[in-house]
mmCIF file of C-alpha atoms and ligand atoms in Angstrom:
data_model
loop_
_atom_site.group_PDB
_atom_site.id
_atom_site.type_symbol
_atom_site.label_atom_id
_atom_site.label_comp_id
_atom_site.label_asym_id
_atom_site.label_seq_id
_atom_site.Cartn_x
_atom_site.Cartn_y
_atom_site.Cartn_z
ATOM 1 C CA ILE A 1 13.763 -25.457 28.259
ATOM 2 C CA LEU A 2 16.389 -25.078 30.553
ATOM 3 C CA GLY A 3 13.795 -25.529 33.241
ATOM 4 C CA LEU A 4 12.585 -28.780 31.614
ATOM 5 C CA PHE A 5 16.298 -30.113 31.441
ATOM 6 C CA GLY A 6 17.044 -28.940 34.766
ATOM 7 C CA ALA A 7 14.068 -31.247 36.100
ATOM 8 C CA MET A 8 15.073 -34.084 33.880
ATOM 9 C CA VAL A 9 18.554 -34.160 35.533
ATOM 10 C CA ALA A 10 16.947 -33.896 38.705
ATOM 11 C CA VAL A 11 14.488 -36.982 38.137
ATOM 12 C CA ILE A 12 17.489 -38.866 36.806
ATOM 13 C CA TRP A 13 19.442 -38.035 39.578
ATOM 14 C CA LYS A 14 16.930 -38.953 42.162
ATOM 15 C CA GLY A 15 15.879 -42.062 40.035
ATOM 16 C CA SER A 16 19.464 -43.559 39.992
ATOM 17 C CA THR A 17 19.847 -43.105 43.806
ATOM 18 C CA LEU A 18 16.554 -44.907 43.991
ATOM 19 C CA LEU A 19 17.719 -47.635 41.796
ATOM 20 C CA ALA A 20 20.960 -47.950 44.048
ATOM 21 C CA THR A 21 19.007 -48.388 46.959
ATOM 22 C CA GLY A 22 16.999 -51.109 45.127
ATOM 23 C CA GLU A 23 13.508 -49.169 45.533
ATOM 24 C CA ILE A 24 12.782 -49.187 41.705
ATOM 25 C CA ALA A 25 13.719 -51.106 38.897
ATOM 26 C CA THR A 26 15.812 -49.879 35.816
ATOM 27 C CA GLY A 27 12.578 -50.557 33.771
ATOM 28 C CA GLU A 28 10.488 -48.355 35.904
ATOM 29 C CA LEU A 29 13.148 -45.639 35.990
ATOM 30 C CA PHE A 30 13.246 -45.762 32.023
ATOM 31 C CA SER A 31 9.509 -45.355 31.742
ATOM 32 C CA PHE A 32 9.161 -42.368 33.908
ATOM 33 C CA VAL A 33 12.034 -40.522 32.433
ATOM 34 C CA ILE A 34 9.838 -41.251 29.136
ATOM 35 C CA TYR A 35 6.946 -39.733 30.564
ATOM 36 C CA THR A 36 8.750 -36.884 32.464
ATOM 37 C CA VAL A 37 9.807 -36.008 28.680
ATOM 38 C CA PHE A 38 6.208 -36.233 27.244
ATOM 39 C CA ILE A 39 4.573 -34.324 30.305
ATOM 40 C CA GLY A 40 7.308 -31.375 30.109
ATOM 41 C CA GLY A 41 6.838 -31.260 26.241
ATOM 42 C CA THR A 42 3.271 -30.986 26.333
ATOM 43 C CA ILE A 43 3.633 -28.461 29.076
ATOM 44 C CA GLY A 44 6.141 -26.580 27.203
ATOM 45 C CA GLY A 45 3.507 -26.276 24.275
ATOM 46 C CA MET A 46 0.852 -24.968 26.442
ATOM 47 C CA ALA A 47 2.684 -21.979 26.323
ATOM 48 C CA ASP A 48 2.323 -21.704 22.600
ATOM 49 C CA VAL A 49 -1.149 -22.644 22.767
ATOM 50 C CA PHE A 50 -1.784 -19.996 25.439
ATOM 51 C CA ALA A 51 -0.133 -17.646 22.995
ATOM 52 C CA ARG A 52 -2.103 -18.562 20.255
ATOM 53 C CA VAL A 53 -5.358 -18.125 22.424
ATOM 54 C CA GLN A 54 -4.508 -14.541 23.123
ATOM 55 C CA LYS A 55 -3.745 -13.649 19.571
ATOM 56 C CA PHE A 56 -6.981 -14.996 18.590
ATOM 57 C CA ILE A 57 -8.735 -13.019 21.419
ATOM 58 C CA GLY A 58 -6.822 -10.015 19.986
ATOM 59 C CA ALA A 59 -7.831 -10.637 16.419
ATOM 60 C CA THR A 60 -11.554 -10.983 17.418
ATOM 61 C CA GLU A 61 -11.565 -7.819 19.230
ATOM 62 C CA ASP A 62 -10.088 -6.123 16.178
ATOM 63 C CA LEU A 63 -12.846 -7.716 14.039
ATOM 64 C CA LEU A 64 -15.346 -6.443 16.561
ATOM 65 C CA GLU A 65 -14.079 -2.896 16.216
ATOM 66 C CA ILE A 66 -14.056 -3.370 12.383
ATOM 67 C CA PHE A 67 -17.751 -4.462 12.693
ATOM 68 C CA ASN A 68 -18.666 -1.454 14.807
ATOM 69 C CA GLU A 69 -17.393 0.985 12.044
ATOM 70 C CA VAL A 70 -19.943 3.289 10.847
ATOM 71 C CA PRO A 71 -19.906 2.118 6.817
ATOM 72 C CA GLU A 72 -18.776 4.946 4.480
ATOM 73 C CA PRO A 73 -21.952 6.082 2.424
ATOM 74 C CA VAL A 74 -20.998 4.452 -0.769
ATOM 75 C CA GLU A 75 -23.878 3.628 -3.075
ATOM 76 C CA GLU A 76 -23.811 1.087 -5.992
ATOM 77 C CA LEU A 77 -22.615 2.583 -8.859
ATOM 78 C CA LYS A 78 -23.515 1.328 -12.288
ATOM 79 C CA ASN A 79 -22.947 4.276 -14.761
ATOM 80 C CA LEU A 80 -21.835 7.620 -14.258
ATOM 81 C CA LEU A 81 -24.287 10.652 -15.390
ATOM 82 C CA PRO A 82 -22.382 12.998 -17.793
ATOM 83 C CA GLU A 83 -22.172 15.884 -15.007
ATOM 84 C CA GLN A 84 -20.367 13.364 -12.967
ATOM 85 C CA ILE A 85 -17.317 12.438 -15.056
ATOM 86 C CA LEU A 86 -14.317 14.118 -14.054
ATOM 87 C CA HIS A 87 -12.035 15.944 -16.257
ATOM 88 C CA GLY A 88 -8.964 15.689 -13.817
ATOM 89 C CA GLY A 89 -8.952 19.487 -12.727
ATOM 90 C CA ILE A 90 -7.876 19.285 -8.952
ATOM 91 C CA ARG A 91 -7.352 22.262 -6.314
ATOM 92 C CA PHE A 92 -6.375 22.130 -2.630
ATOM 93 C CA GLU A 93 -7.803 25.759 -1.246
ATOM 94 C CA GLN A 94 -6.142 26.366 1.987
ATOM 95 C CA LEU A 95 -5.800 23.315 3.142
ATOM 96 C CA SER A 96 -5.237 22.475 6.680
ATOM 97 C CA PHE A 97 -5.156 18.992 8.297
ATOM 98 C CA SER A 98 -4.099 17.201 11.532
ATOM 99 C CA TYR A 99 -5.020 13.714 11.951
ATOM 100 C CA PRO A 100 -7.764 13.104 14.442
ATOM 101 C CA THR A 101 -5.636 11.049 16.829
ATOM 102 C CA ARG A 102 -3.123 13.961 17.091
ATOM 103 C CA SER A 103 -5.183 16.887 16.858
ATOM 104 C CA ASP A 104 -2.459 19.276 18.120
ATOM 105 C CA PHE A 105 -0.199 18.698 15.474
ATOM 106 C CA GLN A 106 -0.684 19.960 12.429
ATOM 107 C CA VAL A 107 0.596 17.712 9.489
ATOM 108 C CA LEU A 108 -0.742 20.066 6.527
ATOM 109 C CA ASN A 109 -0.271 23.731 6.521
ATOM 110 C CA ASN A 110 -2.324 25.985 4.334
ATOM 111 C CA ILE A 111 -1.530 23.861 1.040
ATOM 112 C CA GLU A 112 -2.772 26.208 -2.381
ATOM 113 C CA VAL A 113 -2.270 23.869 -5.507
ATOM 114 C CA GLU A 114 -3.528 23.991 -8.704
ATOM 115 C CA ILE A 115 -3.582 21.144 -10.756
ATOM 116 C CA LYS A 116 -4.525 20.856 -14.473
ATOM 117 C CA PRO A 117 -6.547 18.306 -16.208
ATOM 118 C CA ASP A 118 -4.317 15.760 -17.883
ATOM 119 C CA SER A 119 -1.225 17.011 -16.361
ATOM 120 C CA LEU A 120 1.723 15.130 -14.274
ATOM 121 C CA VAL A 121 2.250 16.079 -11.157
ATOM 122 C CA ALA A 122 5.324 15.395 -9.003
ATOM 123 C CA LEU A 123 5.047 15.310 -5.310
ATOM 124 C CA VAL A 124 8.481 15.557 -3.407
ATOM 125 C CA GLY A 125 9.879 15.904 -0.135
ATOM 126 C CA PRO A 126 11.752 14.667 2.949
ATOM 127 C CA SER A 127 9.843 11.854 4.928
ATOM 128 C CA GLY A 128 7.408 12.714 7.336
ATOM 129 C CA ALA A 129 6.725 16.155 4.951
ATOM 130 C CA GLY A 130 3.042 15.070 4.386
ATOM 131 C CA LYS A 131 3.153 13.562 0.667
ATOM 132 C CA SER A 132 0.909 10.376 1.815
ATOM 133 C CA THR A 133 -1.502 12.571 3.850
ATOM 134 C CA MET A 134 -2.098 14.867 0.873
ATOM 135 C CA VAL A 135 -2.877 11.719 -1.170
ATOM 136 C CA ALA A 136 -5.404 10.288 1.596
ATOM 137 C CA LEU A 137 -6.985 13.520 1.504
ATOM 138 C CA LEU A 138 -7.445 13.363 -2.066
ATOM 139 C CA LEU A 139 -9.115 10.085 -1.891
ATOM 140 C CA ARG A 140 -11.146 11.415 0.969
ATOM 141 C CA LEU A 141 -9.822 8.755 3.451
ATOM 142 C CA TYR A 142 -9.772 12.004 5.601
ATOM 143 C CA GLU A 143 -11.543 15.154 5.803
ATOM 144 C CA PRO A 144 -9.525 18.238 5.605
ATOM 145 C CA THR A 145 -9.557 20.397 8.993
ATOM 146 C CA MET A 146 -9.670 23.454 7.283
ATOM 147 C CA GLY A 147 -10.135 24.603 3.618
ATOM 148 C CA ARG A 148 -11.501 21.991 0.854
ATOM 149 C CA ILE A 149 -10.752 20.101 -2.164
ATOM 150 C CA LEU A 150 -12.402 20.882 -5.455
ATOM 151 C CA PHE A 151 -12.653 18.615 -8.271
ATOM 152 C CA ASP A 152 -13.064 20.629 -11.682
ATOM 153 C CA GLY A 153 -14.173 23.451 -9.356
ATOM 154 C CA THR A 154 -17.005 21.430 -7.352
ATOM 155 C CA ASP A 155 -16.261 20.747 -3.625
ATOM 156 C CA ASN A 156 -15.291 17.370 -2.759
ATOM 157 C CA GLN A 157 -18.162 17.416 -0.241
ATOM 158 C CA VAL A 158 -20.893 17.403 -2.563
ATOM 159 C CA ILE A 159 -19.338 14.584 -5.016
ATOM 160 C CA PRO A 160 -20.653 11.040 -3.669
ATOM 161 C CA LEU A 161 -17.762 9.088 -2.437
ATOM 162 C CA SER A 162 -18.739 6.233 -5.184
ATOM 163 C CA VAL A 163 -18.372 8.804 -8.102
ATOM 164 C CA LEU A 164 -15.040 10.067 -6.959
ATOM 165 C CA ARG A 165 -13.267 6.850 -6.164
ATOM 166 C CA SER A 166 -14.596 5.008 -9.458
ATOM 167 C CA GLN A 167 -12.598 7.769 -11.318
ATOM 168 C CA MET A 168 -9.502 7.504 -9.097
ATOM 169 C CA ALA A 169 -7.091 4.711 -9.127
ATOM 170 C CA ILE A 170 -4.095 4.149 -6.962
ATOM 171 C CA VAL A 171 -0.965 2.240 -7.570
ATOM 172 C CA PRO A 172 0.566 2.067 -4.095
ATOM 173 C CA GLN A 173 4.115 1.641 -3.095
ATOM 174 C CA ASP A 174 4.149 -2.133 -1.317
ATOM 175 C CA ILE A 175 1.741 -3.645 -3.823
ATOM 176 C CA PHE A 176 -0.015 -6.696 -1.977
ATOM 177 C CA LEU A 177 -1.775 -9.181 -3.996
ATOM 178 C CA PHE A 178 -4.231 -11.041 -2.496
ATOM 179 C CA GLY A 179 -4.824 -14.874 -2.497
ATOM 180 C CA GLY A 180 -6.514 -15.491 -5.660
ATOM 181 C CA THR A 181 -5.701 -15.994 -9.319
ATOM 182 C CA ILE A 182 -3.761 -13.185 -11.580
ATOM 183 C CA ARG A 183 -7.157 -12.489 -13.266
ATOM 184 C CA GLU A 184 -9.153 -11.701 -10.160
ATOM 185 C CA ASN A 185 -6.060 -9.532 -9.123
ATOM 186 C CA ILE A 186 -6.201 -7.545 -12.479
ATOM 187 C CA ALA A 187 -10.125 -7.592 -12.345
ATOM 188 C CA TYR A 188 -10.483 -6.405 -8.718
ATOM 189 C CA GLY A 189 -13.351 -3.914 -8.459
ATOM 190 C CA LYS A 190 -14.296 -4.640 -12.042
ATOM 191 C CA THR A 191 -15.784 -8.147 -12.033
ATOM 192 C CA ASP A 192 -17.345 -7.803 -15.409
ATOM 193 C CA ALA A 193 -14.201 -7.546 -17.249
ATOM 194 C CA SER A 194 -13.977 -9.912 -20.185
ATOM 195 C CA ASP A 195 -10.840 -12.005 -20.995
ATOM 196 C CA THR A 196 -9.987 -9.874 -23.610
ATOM 197 C CA MET A 197 -9.971 -6.405 -21.582
ATOM 198 C CA ILE A 198 -7.815 -7.975 -18.937
ATOM 199 C CA GLU A 199 -5.340 -9.392 -21.659
ATOM 200 C CA GLU A 200 -5.466 -6.103 -23.142
ATOM 201 C CA ALA A 201 -4.638 -4.333 -19.587
ATOM 202 C CA ALA A 202 -1.964 -6.845 -18.965
ATOM 203 C CA LYS A 203 -0.146 -6.228 -22.256
ATOM 204 C CA LYS A 204 -0.398 -2.408 -21.569
ATOM 205 C CA ALA A 205 1.198 -2.892 -18.403
ATOM 206 C CA ASN A 206 3.774 -5.156 -19.904
ATOM 207 C CA ALA A 207 2.434 -7.947 -17.551
ATOM 208 C CA TRP A 208 1.575 -10.255 -20.321
ATOM 209 C CA GLU A 209 4.515 -11.828 -21.449
ATOM 210 C CA PHE A 210 5.522 -13.143 -18.078
ATOM 211 C CA ILE A 211 1.920 -14.122 -17.414
ATOM 212 C CA SER A 212 1.261 -16.064 -20.732
ATOM 213 C CA LYS A 213 4.144 -17.992 -19.752
ATOM 214 C CA PHE A 214 2.822 -19.375 -16.900
ATOM 215 C CA PRO A 215 1.168 -22.948 -17.471
ATOM 216 C CA GLU A 216 -2.001 -21.703 -16.187
ATOM 217 C CA GLY A 217 -1.828 -18.084 -17.476
ATOM 218 C CA LEU A 218 -4.395 -15.646 -15.886
ATOM 219 C CA GLU A 219 -5.683 -18.429 -13.743
ATOM 220 C CA THR A 220 -2.167 -18.968 -12.148
ATOM 221 C CA LEU A 221 -2.629 -18.604 -7.914
ATOM 222 C CA VAL A 222 -0.566 -15.986 -6.730
ATOM 223 C CA GLY A 223 -0.454 -14.359 -2.942
ATOM 224 C CA GLU A 224 0.798 -16.268 0.111
ATOM 225 C CA ARG A 225 -0.006 -19.602 -1.149
ATOM 226 C CA GLY A 226 0.425 -19.263 -4.830
ATOM 227 C CA THR A 227 3.152 -18.159 -7.344
ATOM 228 C CA GLN A 228 5.702 -16.062 -5.750
ATOM 229 C CA LEU A 229 5.764 -12.887 -7.875
ATOM 230 C CA SER A 230 8.976 -10.651 -7.957
ATOM 231 C CA GLY A 231 8.701 -7.177 -6.903
ATOM 232 C CA GLY A 232 8.634 -5.700 -10.503
ATOM 233 C CA GLN A 233 5.699 -8.290 -11.336
ATOM 234 C CA ARG A 234 3.722 -7.209 -8.821
ATOM 235 C CA GLN A 235 4.126 -3.861 -9.708
ATOM 236 C CA ARG A 236 3.008 -4.478 -13.462
ATOM 237 C CA ILE A 237 0.193 -6.653 -11.941
ATOM 238 C CA ALA A 238 -1.224 -3.442 -10.205
ATOM 239 C CA ILE A 239 -0.470 -1.137 -13.294
ATOM 240 C CA ALA A 240 -2.929 -3.494 -15.088
ATOM 241 C CA ARG A 241 -5.060 -3.224 -12.359
ATOM 242 C CA ALA A 242 -5.181 0.755 -13.109
ATOM 243 C CA VAL A 243 -5.192 0.359 -16.765
ATOM 244 C CA LEU A 244 -8.166 -1.883 -16.599
ATOM 245 C CA LYS A 245 -9.813 0.651 -14.058
ATOM 246 C CA ASN A 246 -9.008 3.442 -16.822
ATOM 247 C CA PRO A 247 -9.431 6.316 -14.303
ATOM 248 C CA LYS A 248 -9.560 9.833 -14.808
ATOM 249 C CA ILE A 249 -7.073 10.359 -11.867
ATOM 250 C CA LEU A 250 -4.128 8.359 -11.212
ATOM 251 C CA ILE A 251 -2.191 8.297 -7.976
ATOM 252 C CA LEU A 252 0.928 6.825 -7.776
ATOM 253 C CA ASP A 253 3.260 6.083 -4.775
ATOM 254 C CA GLU A 254 6.570 5.282 -6.538
ATOM 255 C CA ALA A 255 8.399 2.375 -4.721
ATOM 256 C CA THR A 256 11.706 3.188 -3.385
ATOM 257 C CA SER A 257 13.504 0.012 -3.523
ATOM 258 C CA SER A 258 14.952 -0.194 -7.016
ATOM 259 C CA LEU A 259 14.302 -3.286 -9.168
ATOM 260 C CA ASP A 260 16.940 -4.775 -11.533
ATOM 261 C CA SER A 261 17.225 -2.733 -14.808
ATOM 262 C CA GLU A 262 15.162 -4.617 -16.956
ATOM 263 C CA SER A 263 12.402 -4.992 -14.956
ATOM 264 C CA GLU A 264 12.873 -1.093 -13.741
ATOM 265 C CA ARG A 265 12.567 -0.351 -17.452
ATOM 266 C CA LEU A 266 9.142 -2.328 -18.341
ATOM 267 C CA VAL A 267 7.525 -0.814 -15.097
ATOM 268 C CA GLN A 268 8.789 2.497 -16.213
ATOM 269 C CA ASP A 269 7.216 2.199 -19.397
ATOM 270 C CA ALA A 270 4.164 0.728 -18.630
ATOM 271 C CA LEU A 271 3.971 3.889 -15.960
ATOM 272 C CA GLU A 272 4.565 6.220 -18.889
ATOM 273 C CA LYS A 273 1.676 4.869 -21.004
ATOM 274 C CA LEU A 274 -0.798 4.746 -18.217
ATOM 275 C CA MET A 275 -0.166 8.360 -17.176
ATOM 276 C CA LYS A 276 -1.053 9.768 -20.712
ATOM 277 C CA GLY A 277 -4.425 11.258 -20.986
ATOM 278 C CA ARG A 278 -5.316 11.579 -17.185
ATOM 279 C CA THR A 279 -4.216 13.302 -14.421
ATOM 280 C CA SER A 280 -1.669 11.617 -12.374
ATOM 281 C CA ILE A 281 -0.077 12.732 -9.042
ATOM 282 C CA VAL A 282 3.023 10.600 -8.298
ATOM 283 C CA ILE A 283 5.069 10.726 -4.811
ATOM 284 C CA ALA A 284 8.321 10.489 -6.924
ATOM 285 C CA HIS A 285 11.583 9.146 -5.989
ATOM 286 C CA ARG A 286 12.815 8.533 -9.434
ATOM 287 C CA LEU A 287 14.468 11.554 -11.234
ATOM 288 C CA SER A 288 13.145 10.325 -14.636
ATOM 289 C CA THR A 289 9.615 10.716 -13.344
ATOM 290 C CA ILE A 290 10.362 14.122 -11.921
ATOM 291 C CA ARG A 291 12.118 15.307 -14.897
ATOM 292 C CA GLN A 292 9.014 14.980 -16.957
ATOM 293 C CA ALA A 293 6.679 16.434 -14.367
ATOM 294 C CA ASP A 294 4.389 19.427 -15.745
ATOM 295 C CA GLN A 295 4.704 20.650 -12.138
ATOM 296 C CA ILE A 296 7.019 19.651 -8.915
ATOM 297 C CA LEU A 297 5.446 20.495 -5.592
ATOM 298 C CA VAL A 298 8.036 20.433 -2.569
ATOM 299 C CA LEU A 299 6.693 19.470 0.603
ATOM 300 C CA ASP A 300 8.306 20.117 3.663
ATOM 301 C CA HIS A 301 6.959 19.999 7.082
ATOM 302 C CA GLY A 302 3.534 20.254 5.546
ATOM 303 C CA ARG A 303 3.781 23.321 3.549
ATOM 304 C CA ILE A 304 4.576 23.629 -0.135
ATOM 305 C CA VAL A 305 7.898 25.133 -0.028
ATOM 306 C CA GLU A 306 8.491 25.312 -3.947
ATOM 307 C CA GLN A 307 6.697 24.650 -6.999
ATOM 308 C CA GLY A 308 7.645 24.595 -10.510
ATOM 309 C CA THR A 309 9.461 22.343 -13.119
ATOM 310 C CA HIS A 310 12.451 20.623 -12.741
ATOM 311 C CA GLU A 311 14.797 23.230 -14.142
ATOM 312 C CA GLU A 312 13.008 26.224 -12.841
ATOM 313 C CA LEU A 313 13.330 24.271 -9.176
ATOM 314 C CA LEU A 314 16.990 23.607 -10.096
ATOM 315 C CA LYS A 315 17.763 27.317 -10.722
ATOM 316 C CA ASP A 316 16.055 28.526 -7.565
ATOM 317 C CA ASN A 317 18.862 26.483 -5.161
ATOM 318 C CA GLY A 318 16.441 25.577 -2.663
ATOM 319 C CA LEU A 319 15.145 22.448 -0.714
ATOM 320 C CA TYR A 320 14.498 20.603 -4.304
ATOM 321 C CA ARG A 321 18.272 21.434 -5.610
ATOM 322 C CA ASN A 322 19.257 19.976 -2.140
ATOM 323 C CA LEU A 323 17.135 17.017 -2.516
ATOM 324 C CA SER A 324 17.922 16.026 -6.148
ATOM 325 C CA GLU A 325 21.623 15.877 -5.268
ATOM 326 C CA LEU A 326 21.147 13.637 -2.385
ATOM 327 C CA GLN A 327 18.226 11.477 -2.766
ATOM 328 C CA PHE A 328 16.634 11.259 -6.456
ATOM 329 C CA ALA A 329 18.358 8.200 -8.361
ATOM 330 C CA GLY A 330 18.945 8.207 -11.768
HETATM 331 N N1 ATP X 401 -2.528 7.766 10.560
HETATM 332 C C1 ATP X 401 -1.819 8.900 11.318
HETATM 333 N N2 ATP X 401 -1.863 9.384 12.419
HETATM 334 C C2 ATP X 401 -1.463 10.070 12.791
HETATM 335 N N3 ATP X 401 -0.191 11.080 12.329
HETATM 336 C C3 ATP X 401 0.465 10.355 11.353
HETATM 337 C C4 ATP X 401 -0.718 9.689 10.494
HETATM 338 N N4 ATP X 401 0.229 9.152 9.527
HETATM 339 C C5 ATP X 401 1.234 9.967 9.026
HETATM 340 N N5 ATP X 401 1.342 10.735 10.476
HETATM 341 C C6 ATP X 401 2.151 11.766 10.578
HETATM 342 O O1 ATP X 401 1.854 12.730 9.582
HETATM 343 C C7 ATP X 401 3.017 13.352 9.244
HETATM 344 C C8 ATP X 401 3.260 13.148 7.856
HETATM 345 O O2 ATP X 401 3.037 11.809 7.502
HETATM 346 P P1 ATP X 401 2.764 11.150 5.771
HETATM 347 O O3 ATP X 401 2.870 9.897 6.097
HETATM 348 O O4 ATP X 401 2.195 12.182 5.056
HETATM 349 O O5 ATP X 401 4.548 11.544 5.292
HETATM 350 P P2 ATP X 401 5.496 11.141 3.984
HETATM 351 O O6 ATP X 401 5.691 12.608 3.142
HETATM 352 O O7 ATP X 401 4.216 10.445 3.215
HETATM 353 O O8 ATP X 401 6.468 10.601 4.272
HETATM 354 P P3 ATP X 401 7.489 9.551 3.459
HETATM 355 O O9 ATP X 401 8.064 9.818 2.575
HETATM 356 O O10 ATP X 401 8.113 8.670 4.798
HETATM 357 O O11 ATP X 401 6.387 8.242 3.096
HETATM 358 C C9 ATP X 401 4.093 12.519 10.051
HETATM 359 O O12 ATP X 401 4.551 13.485 10.886
HETATM 360 C C10 ATP X 401 3.641 11.226 10.165
HETATM 361 O O13 ATP X 401 4.154 10.876 11.674
HETATM 362 MG MG1 MG X 402 4.457 8.273 2.439
#
């Protein structure tokens, strides 16, 4: 911009000396200045075009990389066989893990945990302790470096991925709704869901009230180009999605950002309903969730350092007590 401005000043200055010596007419100088502005503007714009081309090349490279990925073996799943139905028991057995990209750094260290069917487990610990990693291993997004994970006593390696994932749902920390209708966002992964089923799920998630207020109801477009939903509303859509899926194992990465108290109450209430009758594993930040947990796992530097209920751990005077004084908000 500065260069362009400088060039223009130079052109006008040179032009006016030419004008003074009578070599060009005023009109000519005027058109010349206009052209300079046009051409300068276009050249300035070229930088932007160039940046876009580079972005495009980068994105294409990423896409090609994705195309080259070997797909995970997930077969079409219509109905689960009786022996494939999970009961919600989970066991981490002497599990250690490092990310393939950082094999020298052990993220999880000899994790030994037993989770009972239908229990509520709260995973707590400082940032970077390995909580999300534990959940990723549960979903089999990665394979353990050592040890194993068992579901109802069965090694997860012998359970087909589709069988496993069809019975698990995750409500993530940052909820991303894709561009589409509310219906599509709730029925995601369950395209055969009827209107009544979707409405039921939305009601259980305390989402029906705000959905039904939209003139277009379930057909309301959301996402980048659609109606912007509040954080609490998005969370309730994600909860409705999980309700509809009716998983045996529910994973919840609690949001750290707090909602206003009314929204918070609606989300909390919907979550409590959702957690009933299934195994729930919550990466917890709210004291209210942690208090209810049947089992709290305190993770620090990839190790389970404490394990027990809220009351038990408070007595221990360890990391949990410290964390609960510092971190967990009402
Ligand atoms: N994809 C990855 N590749 C390599 N290292 C990773 C990857 N994801 C996480 N890590 C590392 O693993 C460790 C545990 O990370 P993790 O995300 O499990 O922590 P966390 O307990 O969930 O933390 P937070 O509370 O901040 O979410 C960290 O040291 C992190 O830097
Ligand atoms: Mg995390």
